[in-house]
Coordinates of C-alpha atoms and ligand atoms in Angstrom, one line a residue:
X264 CA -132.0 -24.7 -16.1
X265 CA -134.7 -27.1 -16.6
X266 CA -135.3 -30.7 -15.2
X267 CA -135.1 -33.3 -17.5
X268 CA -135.4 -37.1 -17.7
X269 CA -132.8 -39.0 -19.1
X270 CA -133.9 -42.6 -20.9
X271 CA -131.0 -44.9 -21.6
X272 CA -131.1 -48.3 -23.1
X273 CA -127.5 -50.7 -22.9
X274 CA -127.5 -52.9 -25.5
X275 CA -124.7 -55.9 -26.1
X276 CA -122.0 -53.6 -27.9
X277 CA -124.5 -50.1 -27.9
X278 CA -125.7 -47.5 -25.5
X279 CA -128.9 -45.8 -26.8
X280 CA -129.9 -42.7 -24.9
X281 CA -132.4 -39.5 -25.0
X282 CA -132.7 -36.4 -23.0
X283 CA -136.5 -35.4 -22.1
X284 CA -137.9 -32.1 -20.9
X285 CA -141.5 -31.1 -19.5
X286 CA -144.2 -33.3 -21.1
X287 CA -142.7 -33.2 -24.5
X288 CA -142.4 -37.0 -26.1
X289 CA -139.9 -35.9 -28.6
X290 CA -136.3 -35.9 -27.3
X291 CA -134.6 -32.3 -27.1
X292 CA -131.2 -34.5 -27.8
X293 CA -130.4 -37.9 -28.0
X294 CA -127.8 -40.6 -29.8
X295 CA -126.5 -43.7 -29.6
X296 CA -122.8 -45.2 -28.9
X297 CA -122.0 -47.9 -31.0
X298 CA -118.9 -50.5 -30.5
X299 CA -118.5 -50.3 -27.1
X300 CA -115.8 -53.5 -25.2
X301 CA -115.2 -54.1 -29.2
X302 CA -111.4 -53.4 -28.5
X303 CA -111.6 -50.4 -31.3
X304 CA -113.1 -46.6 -31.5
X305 CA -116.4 -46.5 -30.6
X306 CA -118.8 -44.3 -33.0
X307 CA -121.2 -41.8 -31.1
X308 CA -123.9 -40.1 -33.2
X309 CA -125.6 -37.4 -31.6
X310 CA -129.0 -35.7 -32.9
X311 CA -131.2 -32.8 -32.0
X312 CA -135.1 -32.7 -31.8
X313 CA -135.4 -32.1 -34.6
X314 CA -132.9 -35.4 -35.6
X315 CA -130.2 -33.7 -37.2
X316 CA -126.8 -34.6 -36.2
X317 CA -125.1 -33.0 -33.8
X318 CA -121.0 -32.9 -34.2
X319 CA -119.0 -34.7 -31.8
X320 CA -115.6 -35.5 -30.8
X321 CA -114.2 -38.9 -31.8
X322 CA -113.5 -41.1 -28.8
X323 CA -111.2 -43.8 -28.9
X324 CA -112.3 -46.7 -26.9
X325 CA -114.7 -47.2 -25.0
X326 CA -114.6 -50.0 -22.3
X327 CA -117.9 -50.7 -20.8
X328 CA -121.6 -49.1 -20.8
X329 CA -120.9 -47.2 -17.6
X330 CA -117.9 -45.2 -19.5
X331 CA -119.6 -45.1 -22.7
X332 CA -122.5 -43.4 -20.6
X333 CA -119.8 -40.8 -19.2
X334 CA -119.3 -40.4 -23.0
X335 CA -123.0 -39.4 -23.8
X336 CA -122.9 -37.6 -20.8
X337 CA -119.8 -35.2 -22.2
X338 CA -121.2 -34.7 -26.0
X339 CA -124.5 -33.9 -24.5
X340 CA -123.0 -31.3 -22.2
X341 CA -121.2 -30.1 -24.9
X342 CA -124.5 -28.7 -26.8
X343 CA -126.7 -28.4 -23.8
X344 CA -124.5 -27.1 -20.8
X345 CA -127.7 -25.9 -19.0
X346 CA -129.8 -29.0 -17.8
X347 CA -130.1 -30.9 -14.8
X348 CA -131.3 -34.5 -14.6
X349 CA -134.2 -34.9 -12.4
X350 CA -134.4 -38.5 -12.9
X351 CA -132.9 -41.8 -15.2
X352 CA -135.1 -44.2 -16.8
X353 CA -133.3 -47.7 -17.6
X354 CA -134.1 -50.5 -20.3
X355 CA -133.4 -53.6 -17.8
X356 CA -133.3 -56.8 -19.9
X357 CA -134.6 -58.7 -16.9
X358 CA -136.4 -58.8 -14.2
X359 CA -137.0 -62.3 -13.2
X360 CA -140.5 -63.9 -12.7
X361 CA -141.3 -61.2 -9.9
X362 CA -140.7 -57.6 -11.3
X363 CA -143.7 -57.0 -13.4
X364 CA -143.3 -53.2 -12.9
X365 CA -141.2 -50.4 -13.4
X366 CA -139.3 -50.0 -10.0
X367 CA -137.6 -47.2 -8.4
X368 CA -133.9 -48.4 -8.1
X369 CA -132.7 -48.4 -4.2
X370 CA -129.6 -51.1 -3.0
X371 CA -132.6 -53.9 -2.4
X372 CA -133.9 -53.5 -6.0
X373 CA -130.0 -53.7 -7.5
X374 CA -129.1 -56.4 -5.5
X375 CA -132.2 -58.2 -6.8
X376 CA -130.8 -57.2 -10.2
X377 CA -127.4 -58.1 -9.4
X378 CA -129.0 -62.2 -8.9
X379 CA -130.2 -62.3 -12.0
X380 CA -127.1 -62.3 -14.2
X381 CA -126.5 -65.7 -13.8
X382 CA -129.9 -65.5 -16.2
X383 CA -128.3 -63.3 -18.5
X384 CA -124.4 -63.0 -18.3
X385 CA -124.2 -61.5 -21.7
X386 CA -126.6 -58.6 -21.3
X387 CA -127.5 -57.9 -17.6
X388 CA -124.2 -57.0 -16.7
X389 CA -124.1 -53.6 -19.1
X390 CA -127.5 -52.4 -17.7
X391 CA -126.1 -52.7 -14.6
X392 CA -122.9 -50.7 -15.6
X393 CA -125.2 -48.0 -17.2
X394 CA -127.2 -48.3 -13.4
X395 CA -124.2 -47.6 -11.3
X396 CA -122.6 -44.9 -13.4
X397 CA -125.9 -43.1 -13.6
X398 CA -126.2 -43.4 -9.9
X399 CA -122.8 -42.0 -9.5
X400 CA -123.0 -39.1 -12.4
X401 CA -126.6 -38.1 -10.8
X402 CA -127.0 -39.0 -7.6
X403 CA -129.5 -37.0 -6.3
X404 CA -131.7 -38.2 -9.3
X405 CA -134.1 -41.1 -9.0
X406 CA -133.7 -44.2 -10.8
X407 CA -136.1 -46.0 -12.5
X408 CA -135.7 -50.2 -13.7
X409 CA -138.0 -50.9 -16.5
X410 CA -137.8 -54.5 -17.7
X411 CA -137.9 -56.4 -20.6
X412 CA -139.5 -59.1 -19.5
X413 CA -141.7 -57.3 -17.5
X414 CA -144.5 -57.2 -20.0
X415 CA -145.0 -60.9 -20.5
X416 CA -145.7 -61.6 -16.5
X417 CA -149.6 -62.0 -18.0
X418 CA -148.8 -65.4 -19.7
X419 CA -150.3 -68.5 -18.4
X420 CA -147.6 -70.5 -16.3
X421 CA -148.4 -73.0 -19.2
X422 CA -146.7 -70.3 -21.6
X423 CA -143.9 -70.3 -19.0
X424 CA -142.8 -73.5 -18.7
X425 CA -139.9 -75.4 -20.1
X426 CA -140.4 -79.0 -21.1
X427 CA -137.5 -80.3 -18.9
X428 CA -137.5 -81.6 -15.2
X429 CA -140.2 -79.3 -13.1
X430 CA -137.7 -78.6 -10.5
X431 CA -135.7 -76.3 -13.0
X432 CA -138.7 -73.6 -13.4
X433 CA -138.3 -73.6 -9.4
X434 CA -134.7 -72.5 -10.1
X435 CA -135.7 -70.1 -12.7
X436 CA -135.1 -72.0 -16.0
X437 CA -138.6 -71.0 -17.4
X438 CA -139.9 -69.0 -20.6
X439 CA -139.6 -65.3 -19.7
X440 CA -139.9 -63.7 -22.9
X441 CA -138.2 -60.4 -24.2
X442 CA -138.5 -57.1 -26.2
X443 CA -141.3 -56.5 -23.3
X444 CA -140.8 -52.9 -23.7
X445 CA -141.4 -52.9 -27.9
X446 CA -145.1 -54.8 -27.0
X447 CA -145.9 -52.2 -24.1
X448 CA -145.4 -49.8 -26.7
X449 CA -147.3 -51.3 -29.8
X450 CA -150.4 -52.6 -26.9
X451 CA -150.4 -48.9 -25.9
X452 CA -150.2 -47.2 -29.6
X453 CA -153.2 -50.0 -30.5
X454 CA -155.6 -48.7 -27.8
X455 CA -155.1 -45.3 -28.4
X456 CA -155.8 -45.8 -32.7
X457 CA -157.4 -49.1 -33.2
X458 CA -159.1 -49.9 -29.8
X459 CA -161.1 -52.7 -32.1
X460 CA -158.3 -54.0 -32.6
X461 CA -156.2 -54.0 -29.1
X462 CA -159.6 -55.7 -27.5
X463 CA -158.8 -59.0 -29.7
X464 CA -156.2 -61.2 -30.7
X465 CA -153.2 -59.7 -31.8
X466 CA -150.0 -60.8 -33.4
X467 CA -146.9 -58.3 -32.9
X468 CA -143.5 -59.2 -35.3
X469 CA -140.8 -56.8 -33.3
X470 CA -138.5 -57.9 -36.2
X471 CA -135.4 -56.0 -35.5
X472 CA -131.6 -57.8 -35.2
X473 CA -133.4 -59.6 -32.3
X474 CA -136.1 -60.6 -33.5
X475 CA -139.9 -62.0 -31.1
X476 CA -143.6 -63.0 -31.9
X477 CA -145.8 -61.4 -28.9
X478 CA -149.8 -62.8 -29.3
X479 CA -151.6 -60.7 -27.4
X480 CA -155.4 -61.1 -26.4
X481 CA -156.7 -57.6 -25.3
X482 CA -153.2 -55.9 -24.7
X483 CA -151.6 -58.2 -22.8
X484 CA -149.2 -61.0 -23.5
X485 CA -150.6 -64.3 -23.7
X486 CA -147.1 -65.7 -25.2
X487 CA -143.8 -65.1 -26.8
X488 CA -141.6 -66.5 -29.0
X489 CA -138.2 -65.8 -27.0
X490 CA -138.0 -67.8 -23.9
X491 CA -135.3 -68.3 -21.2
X492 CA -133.0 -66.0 -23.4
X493 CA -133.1 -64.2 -26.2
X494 CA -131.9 -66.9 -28.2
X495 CA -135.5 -69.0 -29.1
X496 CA -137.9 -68.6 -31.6
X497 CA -137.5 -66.4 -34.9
X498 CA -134.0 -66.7 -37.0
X499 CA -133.1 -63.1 -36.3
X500 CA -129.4 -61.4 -37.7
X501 CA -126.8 -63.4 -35.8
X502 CA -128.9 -65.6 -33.7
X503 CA -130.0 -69.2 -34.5
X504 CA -133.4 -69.1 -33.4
X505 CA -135.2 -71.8 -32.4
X506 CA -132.5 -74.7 -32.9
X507 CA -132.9 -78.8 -32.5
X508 CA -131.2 -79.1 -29.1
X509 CA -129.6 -82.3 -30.8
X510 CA -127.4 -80.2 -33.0
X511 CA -126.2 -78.9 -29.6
X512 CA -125.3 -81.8 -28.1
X513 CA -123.5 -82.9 -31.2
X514 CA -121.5 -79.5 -30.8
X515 CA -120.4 -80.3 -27.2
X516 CA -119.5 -84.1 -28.1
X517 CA -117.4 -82.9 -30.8
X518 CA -115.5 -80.5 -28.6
X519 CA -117.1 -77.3 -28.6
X520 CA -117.2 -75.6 -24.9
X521 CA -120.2 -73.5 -24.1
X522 CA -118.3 -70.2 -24.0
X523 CA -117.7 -71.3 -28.4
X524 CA -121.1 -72.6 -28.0
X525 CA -123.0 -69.2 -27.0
X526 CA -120.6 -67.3 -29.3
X527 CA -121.9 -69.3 -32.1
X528 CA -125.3 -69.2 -31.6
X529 CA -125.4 -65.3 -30.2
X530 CA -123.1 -64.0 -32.7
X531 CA -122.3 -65.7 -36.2
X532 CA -125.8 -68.0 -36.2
X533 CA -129.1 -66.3 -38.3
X534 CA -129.0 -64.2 -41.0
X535 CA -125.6 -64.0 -40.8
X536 CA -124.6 -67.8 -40.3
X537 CA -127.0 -68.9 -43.5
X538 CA -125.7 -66.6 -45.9
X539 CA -122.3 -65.9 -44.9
X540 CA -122.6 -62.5 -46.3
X541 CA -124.1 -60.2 -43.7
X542 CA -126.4 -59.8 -40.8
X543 CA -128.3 -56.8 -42.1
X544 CA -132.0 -57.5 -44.5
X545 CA -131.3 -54.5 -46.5
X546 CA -127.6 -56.1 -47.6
X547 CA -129.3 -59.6 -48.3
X548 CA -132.2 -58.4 -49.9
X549 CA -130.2 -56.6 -52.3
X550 CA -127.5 -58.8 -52.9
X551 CA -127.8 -61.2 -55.7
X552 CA -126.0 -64.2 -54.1
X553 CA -128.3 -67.5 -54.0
X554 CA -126.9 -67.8 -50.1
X555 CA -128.2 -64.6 -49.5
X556 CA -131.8 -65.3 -51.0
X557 CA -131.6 -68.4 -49.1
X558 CA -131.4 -66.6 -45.8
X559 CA -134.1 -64.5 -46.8
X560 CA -136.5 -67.3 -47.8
X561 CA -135.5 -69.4 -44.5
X562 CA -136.2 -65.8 -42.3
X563 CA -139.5 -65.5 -43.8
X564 CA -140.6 -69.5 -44.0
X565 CA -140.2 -69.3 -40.4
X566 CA -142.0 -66.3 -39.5
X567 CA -144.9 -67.3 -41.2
X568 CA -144.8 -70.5 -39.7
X569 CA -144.6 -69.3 -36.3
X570 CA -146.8 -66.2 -36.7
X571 CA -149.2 -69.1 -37.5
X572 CA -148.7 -71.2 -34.7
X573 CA -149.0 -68.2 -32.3
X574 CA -152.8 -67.5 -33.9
X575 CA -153.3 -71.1 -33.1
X576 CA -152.1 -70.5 -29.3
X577 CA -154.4 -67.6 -29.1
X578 CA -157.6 -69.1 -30.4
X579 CA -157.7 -67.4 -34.0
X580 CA -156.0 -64.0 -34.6
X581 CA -157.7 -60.7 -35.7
X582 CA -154.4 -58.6 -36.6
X583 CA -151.2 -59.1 -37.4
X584 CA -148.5 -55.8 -37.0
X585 CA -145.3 -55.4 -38.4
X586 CA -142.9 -53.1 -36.1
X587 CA -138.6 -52.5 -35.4
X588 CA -136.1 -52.3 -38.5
X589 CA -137.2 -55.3 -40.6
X590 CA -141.0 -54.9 -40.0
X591 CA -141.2 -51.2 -40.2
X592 CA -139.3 -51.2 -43.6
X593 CA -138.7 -54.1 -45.3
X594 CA -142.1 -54.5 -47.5
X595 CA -140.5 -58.0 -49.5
X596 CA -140.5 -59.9 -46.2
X597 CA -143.9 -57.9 -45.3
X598 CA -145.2 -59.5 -48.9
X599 CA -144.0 -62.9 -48.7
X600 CA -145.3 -63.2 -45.2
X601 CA -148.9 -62.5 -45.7
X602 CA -149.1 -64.1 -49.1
X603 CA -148.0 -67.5 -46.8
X604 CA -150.6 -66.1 -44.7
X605 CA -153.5 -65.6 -47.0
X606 CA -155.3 -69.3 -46.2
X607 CA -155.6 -67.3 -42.4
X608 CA -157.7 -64.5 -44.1
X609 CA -155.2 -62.2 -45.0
X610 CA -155.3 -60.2 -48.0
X611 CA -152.7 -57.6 -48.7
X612 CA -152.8 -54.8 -50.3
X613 CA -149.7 -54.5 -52.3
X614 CA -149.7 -50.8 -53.2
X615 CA -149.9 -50.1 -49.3
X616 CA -147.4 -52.3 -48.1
X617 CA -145.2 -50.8 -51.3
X618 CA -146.0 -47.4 -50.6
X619 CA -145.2 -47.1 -46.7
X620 CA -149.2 -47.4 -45.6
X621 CA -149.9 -48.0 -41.9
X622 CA -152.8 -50.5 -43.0
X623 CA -151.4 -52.7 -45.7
X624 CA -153.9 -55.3 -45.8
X625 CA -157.6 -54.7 -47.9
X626 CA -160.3 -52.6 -46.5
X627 CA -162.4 -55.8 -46.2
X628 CA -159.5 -58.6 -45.4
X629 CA -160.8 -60.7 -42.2
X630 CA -157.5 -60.6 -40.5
X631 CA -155.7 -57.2 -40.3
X632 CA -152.1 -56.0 -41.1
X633 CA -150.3 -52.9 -40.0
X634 CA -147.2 -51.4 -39.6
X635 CA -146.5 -49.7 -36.4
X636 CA -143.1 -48.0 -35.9
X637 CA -141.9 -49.0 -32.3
X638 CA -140.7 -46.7 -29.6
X639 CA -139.2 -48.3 -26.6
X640 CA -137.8 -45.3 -25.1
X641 CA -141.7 -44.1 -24.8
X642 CA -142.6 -46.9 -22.1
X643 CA -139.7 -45.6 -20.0
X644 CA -140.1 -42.3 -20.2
X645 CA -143.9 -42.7 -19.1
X646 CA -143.1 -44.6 -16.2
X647 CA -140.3 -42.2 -14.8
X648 CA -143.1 -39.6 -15.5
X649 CA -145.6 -41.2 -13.4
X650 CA -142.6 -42.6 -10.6
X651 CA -141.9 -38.7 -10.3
X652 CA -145.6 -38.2 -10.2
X653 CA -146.2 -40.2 -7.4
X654 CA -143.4 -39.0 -5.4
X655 CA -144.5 -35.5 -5.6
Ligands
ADP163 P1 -132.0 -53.3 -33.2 O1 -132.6 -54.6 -32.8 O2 -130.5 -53.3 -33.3 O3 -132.7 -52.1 -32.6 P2 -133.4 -52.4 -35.7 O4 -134.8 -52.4 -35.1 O5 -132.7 -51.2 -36.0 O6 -132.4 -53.3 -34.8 O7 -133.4 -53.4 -37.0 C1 -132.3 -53.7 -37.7 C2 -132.7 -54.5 -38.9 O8 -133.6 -53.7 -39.7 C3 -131.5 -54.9 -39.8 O9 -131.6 -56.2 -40.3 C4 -131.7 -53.9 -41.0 O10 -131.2 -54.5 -42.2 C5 -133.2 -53.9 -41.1 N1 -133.6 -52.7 -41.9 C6 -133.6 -51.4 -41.6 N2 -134.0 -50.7 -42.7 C7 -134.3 -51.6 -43.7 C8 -134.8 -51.4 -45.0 N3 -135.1 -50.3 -45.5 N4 -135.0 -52.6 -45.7 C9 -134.8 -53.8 -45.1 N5 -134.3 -54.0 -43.9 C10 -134.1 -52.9 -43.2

């Protein structure tokens, strides 16, 4: 038997999740459940340390995130019958404007939790599943919350506010910003390798199917391009992005109701929405449809343009990093965006950014671009480690 910290992260239809033992970083086992309240067989994929894939058992539907984490909890046992969780580490989406800390999950803390879906109906709710089925699959363990927004507490209230009526930041209509977790990550990895770097001004694109700008000024947020949801800022695979709020108004008077509304703009907007092909980069950048290329050129116009207005919002900028599934491997966007970035001092280095270099701009470019492959289990798993630390 040995102790082990299990790290799970509920997305809108998926349930990531990894097994940890001892001090190792490196999961012994971990998968993912894909599909889950789709109304059709889920998919589980299951891989060992050293990422091969495990076999499982095909599993019809699954309902919710606190059955599909019964599910992980079965194919795990089926490979590793031997292991006890000692504790659970959560991805929370949010945390409101108070939790700015991982937090050790008690009946105050979920109920806490619990008032914040209002916030977030579309995605709170599944963390919370994943929360109360871990509770009742270990209950001796201790639970740990740590938040997506939590990272972005740092930002000026200026950063935070919403330019409506005051009174609705009082009710909690303010910028929170996401993908918290990613930026913990990328701050940490940047201290440890390029501690130049993490003391200044720092542009992170976590460019995954959600996509976020974090400017950072010595490792901590200053501001965000996602704001009261998940829906502002960068055209990411189904979402619109930043949007006129006109068009939404226009929506509504036609006859749309918000429940169409959020569909819309959540799940058929984006990538997907502009070329009416797919959601998925590697699809469009391979396809040889002009709507594709169009969604492609629209993706990367706006990136630059906003990964420009965030160096203006942090005085200048001294690095730019690329991380999540676009940025980590999709070197055409990479290219187009520093080449509409080269008037800010950036001078790519083509070969690098071809050939899968973590430095892919010039040895002597003024402003600095890497790639950085993200880990948000990493935060999670530190912060359990030091909760369990603390508690003896
Ligand atoms: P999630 O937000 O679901 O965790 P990921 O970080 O896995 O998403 O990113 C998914 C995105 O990364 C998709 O648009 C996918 O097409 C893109 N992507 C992954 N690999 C490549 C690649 N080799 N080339 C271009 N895009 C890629």
């Amino acid at each position: 038997m040995s102790d082990e910290i299990l790290v799970i992260n509920a997305g809108s239809s998926s349930l990531k999740f990894s097994i940890f033992v001892d001090a190792d970083d490196t999961p012994e086992v971990s998968g993912n459940i894909d599909g889950i309240g789709q109304h059709q067989p889920a998919r589980i994929v299951l891989k060992d340390a050293a990422g091969a894939r495990l076999p499982t058992h095909g599993k019809g539907e699954v309902a919710d995130h606190g059955q599909a984490l019964l599910v992980a909890i079965d194919a795990m046992a089926a490979h590793y019958p031997d292991h006890s969780v000692k504790a659970v580490g959560h991805r929370i989406v949010h945390g409101g404007a108070d939790l700015a800390e991982p937090t050790v999950i008690d009946a105050p803390v979920l109920a806490v939790l619990e008032s914040l879906v209002p916030l977030v109906p579309l995605h709170q709710p599944h963390c919370l599943n994943g929360v109360r089925a871990a509770q009742a699959a270990f209950p001796d363990a201790m639970q740990v919350a740590c938040f997506d927004t939590a990272f972005h507490r740092t930002m000026p209230e200026i950063n935070q506010l919403c330019p409506i009526p005051r009174r609705f930041f009082d009710e909690g209509v303010r910028r929170y910003g996401f993908h918290g977790l990613s930026y913990d990550y990328i701050a940490s990895a940047l201290r440890r390798d390029h501690p130049a770097l993490a003391a200044g001004r720092v542009v992170v694109a976590h460019l995954g199917n959600g996509a976020s700008l974090c400017g950072m000024r010595n490792g901590r947020s200053v501001a965000t391009t996602m704001g009261f949801s998940a829906l502002d800022g960068l055209i990411m695979g189904t979402r619109s992005g930043h949007l006129d709020p006109g068009v939404l108004l226009h929506l509504l008077d036609r006859g749309m109701d918000a429940a169409e509304l959020s569909q819309m703009l959540y799940h058929r907007s984006g990538l997907l929405g502009i070329s009416e092909i797919s959601n998925d980069m590697r699809v469009l950048l391979e396809s040889d449809d002009p709507r594709a290329a169009q969604a492609v050129e629209v993706f990367a116009a706006s990136l630059t343009a906003h990964i420009a207005a965030m160096a203006a919002r942090l005085g200048g900028i001294d690095a730019l990093i690329f991380t999540a599934g676009i940025g980590e491997n999709a070197a055409p966007i990479r290219a187009r965006v520093c080449e509409g970035l080269a008037w800010l001092g950036l001078d790519l280095d083509a070969a690098a950014n071809d050939s899968g270099q973590e430095r892919i701009s010039t040895a002597d470019s003024p402003l600095a671009a890497l790639v950085i492959p993200t880990r948000e289990d990493l935060p999670i798993l530190h912060a359990v480690r030091a909760q369990l630390a603390a508690r003896g």
